[in-house]
XYZ file of C-alpha atoms in Angstrom:
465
model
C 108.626 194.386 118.712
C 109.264 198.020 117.076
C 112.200 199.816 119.253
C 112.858 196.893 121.342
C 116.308 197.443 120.484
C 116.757 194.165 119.339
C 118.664 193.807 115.432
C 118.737 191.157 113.107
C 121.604 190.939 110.299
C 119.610 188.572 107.238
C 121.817 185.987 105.662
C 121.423 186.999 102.196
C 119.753 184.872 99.912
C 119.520 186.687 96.770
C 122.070 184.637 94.692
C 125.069 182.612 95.300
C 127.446 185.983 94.863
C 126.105 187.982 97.714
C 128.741 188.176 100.589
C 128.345 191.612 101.765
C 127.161 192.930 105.208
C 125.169 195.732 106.306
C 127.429 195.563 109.632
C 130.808 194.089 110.084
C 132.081 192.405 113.113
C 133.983 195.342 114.510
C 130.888 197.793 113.790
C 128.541 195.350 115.900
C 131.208 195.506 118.629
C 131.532 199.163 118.998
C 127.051 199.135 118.729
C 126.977 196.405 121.745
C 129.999 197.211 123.921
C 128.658 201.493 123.757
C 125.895 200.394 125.619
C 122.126 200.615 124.630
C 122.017 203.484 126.232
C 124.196 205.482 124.089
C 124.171 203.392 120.894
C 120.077 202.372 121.404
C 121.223 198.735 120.847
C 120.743 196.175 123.149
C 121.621 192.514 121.379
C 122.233 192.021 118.035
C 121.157 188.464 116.619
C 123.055 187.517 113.362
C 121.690 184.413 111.256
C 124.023 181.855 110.109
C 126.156 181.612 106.651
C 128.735 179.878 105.605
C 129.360 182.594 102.700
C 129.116 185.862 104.470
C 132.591 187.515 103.896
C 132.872 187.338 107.857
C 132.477 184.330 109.499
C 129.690 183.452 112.398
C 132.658 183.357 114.929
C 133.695 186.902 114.005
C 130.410 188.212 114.828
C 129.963 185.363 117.929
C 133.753 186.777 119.354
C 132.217 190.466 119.892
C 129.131 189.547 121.187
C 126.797 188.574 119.037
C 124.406 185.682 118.847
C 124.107 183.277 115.935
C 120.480 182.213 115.307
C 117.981 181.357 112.474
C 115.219 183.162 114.593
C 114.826 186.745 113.995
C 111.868 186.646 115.385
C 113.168 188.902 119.055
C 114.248 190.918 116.629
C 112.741 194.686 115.984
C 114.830 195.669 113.559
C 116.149 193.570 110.492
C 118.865 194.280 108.803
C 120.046 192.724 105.040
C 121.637 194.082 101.887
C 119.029 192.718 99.106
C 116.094 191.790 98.972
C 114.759 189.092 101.720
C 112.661 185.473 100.373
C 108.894 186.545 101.796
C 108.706 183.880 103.746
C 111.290 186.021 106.439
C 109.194 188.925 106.321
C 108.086 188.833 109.786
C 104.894 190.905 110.748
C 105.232 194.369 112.809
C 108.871 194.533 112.561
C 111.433 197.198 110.656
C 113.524 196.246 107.911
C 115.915 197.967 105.964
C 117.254 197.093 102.807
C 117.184 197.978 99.027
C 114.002 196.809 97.997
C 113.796 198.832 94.671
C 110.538 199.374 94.915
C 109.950 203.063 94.625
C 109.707 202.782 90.802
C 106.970 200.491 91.174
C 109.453 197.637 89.635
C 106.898 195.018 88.429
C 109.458 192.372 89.805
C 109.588 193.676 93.592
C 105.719 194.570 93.796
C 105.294 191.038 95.416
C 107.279 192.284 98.052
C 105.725 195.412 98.945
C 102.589 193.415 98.674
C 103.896 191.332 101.296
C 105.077 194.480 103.384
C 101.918 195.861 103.650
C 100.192 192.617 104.501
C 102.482 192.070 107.693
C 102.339 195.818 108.824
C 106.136 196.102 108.120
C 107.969 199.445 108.322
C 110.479 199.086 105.571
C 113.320 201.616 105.111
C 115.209 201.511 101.960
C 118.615 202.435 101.893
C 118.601 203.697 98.456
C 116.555 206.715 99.778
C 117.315 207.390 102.737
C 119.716 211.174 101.832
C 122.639 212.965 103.180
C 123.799 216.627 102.593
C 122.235 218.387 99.581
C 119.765 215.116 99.228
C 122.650 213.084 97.600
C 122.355 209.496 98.459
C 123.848 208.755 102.066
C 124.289 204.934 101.784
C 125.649 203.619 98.886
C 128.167 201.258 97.423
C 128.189 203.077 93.821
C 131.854 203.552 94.505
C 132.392 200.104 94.331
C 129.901 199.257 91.713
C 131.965 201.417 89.249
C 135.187 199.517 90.799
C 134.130 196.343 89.836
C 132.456 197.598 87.000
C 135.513 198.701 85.123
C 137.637 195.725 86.443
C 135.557 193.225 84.908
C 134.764 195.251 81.784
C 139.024 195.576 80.929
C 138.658 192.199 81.715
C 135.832 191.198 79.337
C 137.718 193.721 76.614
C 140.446 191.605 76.737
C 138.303 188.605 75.600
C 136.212 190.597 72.970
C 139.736 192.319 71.050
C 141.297 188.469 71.081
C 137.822 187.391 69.278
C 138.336 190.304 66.744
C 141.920 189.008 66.008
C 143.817 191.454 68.222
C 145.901 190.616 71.646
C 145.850 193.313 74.140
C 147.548 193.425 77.723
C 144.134 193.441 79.047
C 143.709 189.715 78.219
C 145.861 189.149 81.434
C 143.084 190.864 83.781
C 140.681 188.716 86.109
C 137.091 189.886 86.832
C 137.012 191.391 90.193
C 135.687 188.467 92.206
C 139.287 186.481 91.981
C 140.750 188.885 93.611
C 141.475 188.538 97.350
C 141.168 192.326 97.966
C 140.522 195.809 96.131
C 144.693 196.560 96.697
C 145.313 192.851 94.754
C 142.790 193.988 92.043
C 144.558 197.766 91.735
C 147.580 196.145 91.581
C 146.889 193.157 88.656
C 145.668 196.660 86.949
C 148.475 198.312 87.387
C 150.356 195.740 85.723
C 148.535 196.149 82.941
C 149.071 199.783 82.753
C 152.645 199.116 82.526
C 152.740 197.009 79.985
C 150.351 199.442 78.052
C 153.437 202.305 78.848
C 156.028 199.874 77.813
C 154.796 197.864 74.465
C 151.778 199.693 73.466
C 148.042 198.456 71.807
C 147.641 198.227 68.181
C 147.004 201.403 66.707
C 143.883 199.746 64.605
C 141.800 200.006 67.679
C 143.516 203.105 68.841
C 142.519 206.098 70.115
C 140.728 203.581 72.752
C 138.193 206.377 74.570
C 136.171 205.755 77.671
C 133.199 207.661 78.316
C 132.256 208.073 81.343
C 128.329 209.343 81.877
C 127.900 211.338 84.761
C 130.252 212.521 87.568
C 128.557 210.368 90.746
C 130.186 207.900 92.774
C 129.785 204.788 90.663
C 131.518 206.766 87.793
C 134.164 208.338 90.287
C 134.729 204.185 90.994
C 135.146 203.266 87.494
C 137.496 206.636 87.026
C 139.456 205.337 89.957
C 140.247 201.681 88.364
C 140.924 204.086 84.916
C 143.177 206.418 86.212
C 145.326 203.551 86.960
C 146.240 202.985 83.439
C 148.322 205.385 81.356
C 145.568 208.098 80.104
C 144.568 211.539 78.782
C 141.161 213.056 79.639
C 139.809 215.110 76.814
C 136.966 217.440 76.962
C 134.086 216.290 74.862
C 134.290 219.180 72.483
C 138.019 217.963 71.360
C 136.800 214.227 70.887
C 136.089 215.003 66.825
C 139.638 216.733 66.780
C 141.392 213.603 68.807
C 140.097 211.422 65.870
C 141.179 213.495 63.501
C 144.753 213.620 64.714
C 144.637 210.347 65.124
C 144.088 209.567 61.311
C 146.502 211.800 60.450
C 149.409 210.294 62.475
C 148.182 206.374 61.528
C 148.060 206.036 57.789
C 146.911 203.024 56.834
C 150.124 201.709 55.636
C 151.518 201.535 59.177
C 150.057 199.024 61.176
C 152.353 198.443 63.498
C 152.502 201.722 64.868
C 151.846 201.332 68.671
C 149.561 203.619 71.141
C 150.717 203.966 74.409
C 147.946 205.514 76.454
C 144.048 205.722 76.811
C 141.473 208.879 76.363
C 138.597 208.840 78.939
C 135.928 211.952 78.757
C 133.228 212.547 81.185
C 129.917 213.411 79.664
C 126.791 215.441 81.392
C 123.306 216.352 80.955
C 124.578 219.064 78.973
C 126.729 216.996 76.732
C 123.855 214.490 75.881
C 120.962 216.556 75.318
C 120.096 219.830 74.058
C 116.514 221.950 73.657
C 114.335 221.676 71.260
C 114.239 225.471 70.702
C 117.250 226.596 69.080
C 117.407 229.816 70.990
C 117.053 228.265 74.880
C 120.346 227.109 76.119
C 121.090 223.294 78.418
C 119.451 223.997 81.698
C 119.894 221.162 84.411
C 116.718 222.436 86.484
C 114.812 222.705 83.177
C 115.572 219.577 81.818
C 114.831 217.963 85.185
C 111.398 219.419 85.302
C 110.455 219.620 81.740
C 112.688 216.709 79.811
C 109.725 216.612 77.037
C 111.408 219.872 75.726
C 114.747 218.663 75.046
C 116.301 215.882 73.069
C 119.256 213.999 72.718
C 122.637 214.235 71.157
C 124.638 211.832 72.485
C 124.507 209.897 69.261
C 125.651 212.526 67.438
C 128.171 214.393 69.835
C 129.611 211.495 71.805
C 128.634 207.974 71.153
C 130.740 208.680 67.249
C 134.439 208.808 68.827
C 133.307 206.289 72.222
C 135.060 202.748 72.190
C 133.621 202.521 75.658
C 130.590 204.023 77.466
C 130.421 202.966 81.422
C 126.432 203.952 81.813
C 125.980 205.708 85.337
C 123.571 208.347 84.615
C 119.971 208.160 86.616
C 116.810 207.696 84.307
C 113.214 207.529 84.480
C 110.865 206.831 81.781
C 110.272 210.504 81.142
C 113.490 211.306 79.944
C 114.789 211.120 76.270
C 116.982 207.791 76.081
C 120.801 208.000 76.069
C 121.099 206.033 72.649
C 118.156 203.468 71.075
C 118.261 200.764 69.344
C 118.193 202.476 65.824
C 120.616 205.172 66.751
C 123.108 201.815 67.224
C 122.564 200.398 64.338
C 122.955 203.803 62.620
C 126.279 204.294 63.928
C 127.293 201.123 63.161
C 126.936 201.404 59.612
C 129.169 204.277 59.987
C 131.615 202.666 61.208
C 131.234 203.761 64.624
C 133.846 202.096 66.926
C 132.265 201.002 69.422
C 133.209 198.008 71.496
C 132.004 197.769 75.260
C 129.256 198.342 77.440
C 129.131 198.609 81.342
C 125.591 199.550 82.312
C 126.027 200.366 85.775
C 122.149 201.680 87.135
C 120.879 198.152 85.527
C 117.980 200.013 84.032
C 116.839 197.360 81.628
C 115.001 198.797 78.411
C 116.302 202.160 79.899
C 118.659 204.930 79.094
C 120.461 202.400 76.824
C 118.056 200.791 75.163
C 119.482 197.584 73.854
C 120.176 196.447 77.105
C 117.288 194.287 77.702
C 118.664 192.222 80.462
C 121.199 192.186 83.755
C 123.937 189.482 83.698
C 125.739 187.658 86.463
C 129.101 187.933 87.892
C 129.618 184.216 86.667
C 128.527 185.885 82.982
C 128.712 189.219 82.853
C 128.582 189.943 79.215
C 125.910 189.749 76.595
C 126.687 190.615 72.712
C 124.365 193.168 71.270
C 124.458 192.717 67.447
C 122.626 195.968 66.278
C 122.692 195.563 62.587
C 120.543 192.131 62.831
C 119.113 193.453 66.376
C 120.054 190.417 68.219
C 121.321 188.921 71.262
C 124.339 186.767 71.807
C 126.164 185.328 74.918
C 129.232 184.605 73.563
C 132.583 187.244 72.800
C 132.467 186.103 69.057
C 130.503 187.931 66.309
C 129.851 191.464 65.249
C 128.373 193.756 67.889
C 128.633 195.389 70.994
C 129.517 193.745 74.447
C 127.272 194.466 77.301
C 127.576 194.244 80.814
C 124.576 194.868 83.508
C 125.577 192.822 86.447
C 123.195 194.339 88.952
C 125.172 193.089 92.033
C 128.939 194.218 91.621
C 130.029 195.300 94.336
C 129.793 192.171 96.437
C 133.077 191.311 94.058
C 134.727 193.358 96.832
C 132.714 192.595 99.619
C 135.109 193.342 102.786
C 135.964 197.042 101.396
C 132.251 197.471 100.332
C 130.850 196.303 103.773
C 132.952 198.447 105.463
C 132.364 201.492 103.903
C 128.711 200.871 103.639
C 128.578 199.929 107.753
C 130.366 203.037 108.804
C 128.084 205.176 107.839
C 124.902 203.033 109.057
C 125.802 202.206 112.097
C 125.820 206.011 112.723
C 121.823 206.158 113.004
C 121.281 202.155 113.610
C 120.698 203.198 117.244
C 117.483 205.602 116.176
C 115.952 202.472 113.681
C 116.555 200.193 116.522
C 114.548 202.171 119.441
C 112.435 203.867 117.777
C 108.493 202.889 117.788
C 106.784 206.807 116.462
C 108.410 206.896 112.927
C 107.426 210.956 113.488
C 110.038 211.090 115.669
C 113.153 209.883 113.581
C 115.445 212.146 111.981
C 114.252 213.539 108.782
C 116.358 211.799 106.586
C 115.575 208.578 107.691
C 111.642 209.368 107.461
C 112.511 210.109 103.839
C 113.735 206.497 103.407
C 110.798 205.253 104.987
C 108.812 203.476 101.871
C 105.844 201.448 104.828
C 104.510 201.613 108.138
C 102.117 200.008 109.615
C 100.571 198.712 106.538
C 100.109 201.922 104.436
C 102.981 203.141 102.490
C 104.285 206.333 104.068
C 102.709 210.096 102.132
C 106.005 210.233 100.259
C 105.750 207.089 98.059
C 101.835 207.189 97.844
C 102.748 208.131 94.254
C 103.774 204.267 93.494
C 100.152 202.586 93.552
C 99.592 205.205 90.457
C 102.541 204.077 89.117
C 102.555 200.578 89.519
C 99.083 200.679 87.411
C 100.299 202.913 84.215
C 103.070 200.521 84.502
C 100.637 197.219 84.020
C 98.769 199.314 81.446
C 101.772 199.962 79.193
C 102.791 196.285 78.797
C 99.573 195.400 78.380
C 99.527 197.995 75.443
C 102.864 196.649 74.222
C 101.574 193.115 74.407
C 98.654 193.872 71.953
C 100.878 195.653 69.622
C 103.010 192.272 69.973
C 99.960 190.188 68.921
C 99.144 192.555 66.083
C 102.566 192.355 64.723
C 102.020 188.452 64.637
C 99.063 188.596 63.125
């Protein structure tokens, strides 16, 4: 079946929110009408949904066939994660499996890979120029991302006795369209310019960790509101100021824009030796020499962090449990959370779980370390919906299928995985029932993996003892 030049789109199945598309209608059209020839697609088979944010007769009108078989198919294509039971043996699939990190949840699935003699690329690692991820919907991640967190902020400032023009805001998903969504925020914005937010809460700063695409997203939603970015060095100085001009006499005094600051490596951690400066390659290679500072430089003047910085286990955390609670006795002001990688027990410790479009928000109350779903309550709100930008599913798709039906035609005719581009090797996780030399790492890590919560669950029993 492998290079028969046959693909299969997946309905998705993951959860009820999933609407995106690895190909849209008009992409499939341009694949089949090019000829297999040039495009090295011959029929594309697309099973059925009555949620997909295109409809069967879209995809039926260019020339596609609508069928719950897949099984012609050589190639399959879907945007999460597949039930087993449509893992079909000796075929190619492509879609983000998160499995190169050995995720205890997903090993199943590989399991099941391996058994059928599957060649499974993953999107997630399959890189462009200067190894940078090629396909991607970060963008849109940190679109929705924001959205829904100004939304949620709205909620959690009402709850602390304060009403803001974000209380207006929708989460992304009631939006027909990205331009509806820019332009609800932009409504917001003006009422921001025109009557202000209560100075008690003021200055309002938005860190933003990292510079990638899903924080380039949430900065796009940002920059839509009225706004200063400062450099991280002048945060202590903006609060300063800001005490100075808000005695605590006048309360009614208005603010009438936002601070955002972007934050990287070098802003969060710092060596351990005194005399050795921040270096990226360094702390990339060796991160047992540094440590962090983000609780002392950064997360003191932050109302909100949006999370987009990649983590591994080996790195120092971002901020920990006890660094929270720390700051919160200090009066830190922090308010919101938007955890965009959905590393759970990660970089940001404390966020110990992902939450759902329908419920996006958790309370983190740090001083009695516990967990709330409600916007009530001392704490922190925390969002970690690992699915966001299906919220904007048309945009999403589109942007995402542009770029892969560029090299669709190579997957779909291809039977020597040797002979594929490199970049598309690189995303090749299984063939043939091994996983491919790149990945042979994840066996090792899949076991140190089951050997660390077994160590945590004895240390749990102790405790209990």
């Amino acid at each position: 079946m492998l290079g028969n030049g046959v693909v299969g789109i997946l309905s998705e199945s993951f959860n009820k929110w999933e609407r995106r598309v690895p190909l849209t209608p008009s992409q499939c059209a341009r694949l089949l009408h090019g000829g297999r020839d040039r495009t090295g697609v011959a029929r594309i088979i697309v099973q059925p949904s009555t949620k997909r944010i295109h409809h069967d007769a879209m995809y039926e009108d260019v020339g596609c066939e609508i069928s719950e078989d897949l099984s012609e198919c050589g190639l399959i294509l879907g945007i999460k994660k597949p039930k087993l039971e449509m893992i079909l043996p000796d075929r190619a699939y492509a879609f983000f499996s998160h499995t190169h990190k050995a995720q205890k949840e997903n090993m199943p699935l590989l399991d099941k890979i391996l058994a059928e003699r599957v060649s499974l690329y993953d999107y997630e690692l399959i890189p462009g120029d200067h190894e940078k991820r090629l396909l991607a919907f970060g963008k849109y991640a940190g679109i929705a991302g924001l959205v829904d967190l100004l939304h949620g902020l709205g909620q959690r400032y009402l709850s602390l006795g304060y009403s803001t023009p974000f209380l207006s805001l929708g989460s992304s998903y009631m939006y027909s369209s990205l331009a509806a969504a820019k332009a609800a925020v932009i409504s917001v914005a003006e009422e921001i310019s025109t009557l202000g937010l209560p100075s008690a809460i003021c200055p309002l700063v938005f860190i933003f960790i990292s510079s990638g695409k899903a924080s380039q997203g949430a900065q796009e939603i940002f920059k839509l509101l009225p706004h200063t970015f400062v450099d991280p060095s002048r945060l202590p100085e903006l609060f300063a100021q800001a005490k100075d001009d808000s005695p605590p006499s006048r309360t009614s005094k208005r603010v009438y824009q936002l601070y955002g600051c972007v934050v990287t490596s070098q802003d969060m951690f710092k060596h351990m030796n005194p005399s050795k400066t921040f270096d990226k390659a360094d702390y990339y290679a060796h991160p047992e020499y540094y440590k962090p500072v983000f609780h002392e430089k950064i997360a003191p003047y932050a109302s909100i962090i949006v999370n987009c910085m990649y983590w591994e286990k080996r790195f120092p955390r971002l901020l920990s449990n006890q660094q929270l609670q720390d700051l919160t006795r200090k009066g830190c002001p922090l308010v919101g959370i938007v955890d965009l990688t959905c590393d759970i027990g990660g970089s940001i410790e404390f966020i110990n779980q992902t939450t759902s479009i329908d419920s996006p928000f958790f309370r983190y109350d740090p001083l009695n370390d516990s967990y709330h779903h409600d916007m009530e309550g001392n704490g922190v709100i925390c969002s970690s919906v690992d699915n966001l930008p299906t919220q904007f599913a048309k945009e999403a798709s589109r942007h995402f299928g542009a770029i892969l039906s560029q090299f669709i035609g190579s997957l779909a005719s291809t039977t020597d995985i040797t002979k594929l581009p490199s970049h598309l090797r690189k995303g090749c996780i299984a063939h043939g029932g091994e996983i491919t030399p790149l990945f042979e790492y994840i066996p090792r890590m899949r076991n140190s993996n089951t050997e660390c919560d077994e160590a945590q669950q004895q240390v749990q029993v102790k405790k209990g003892e």
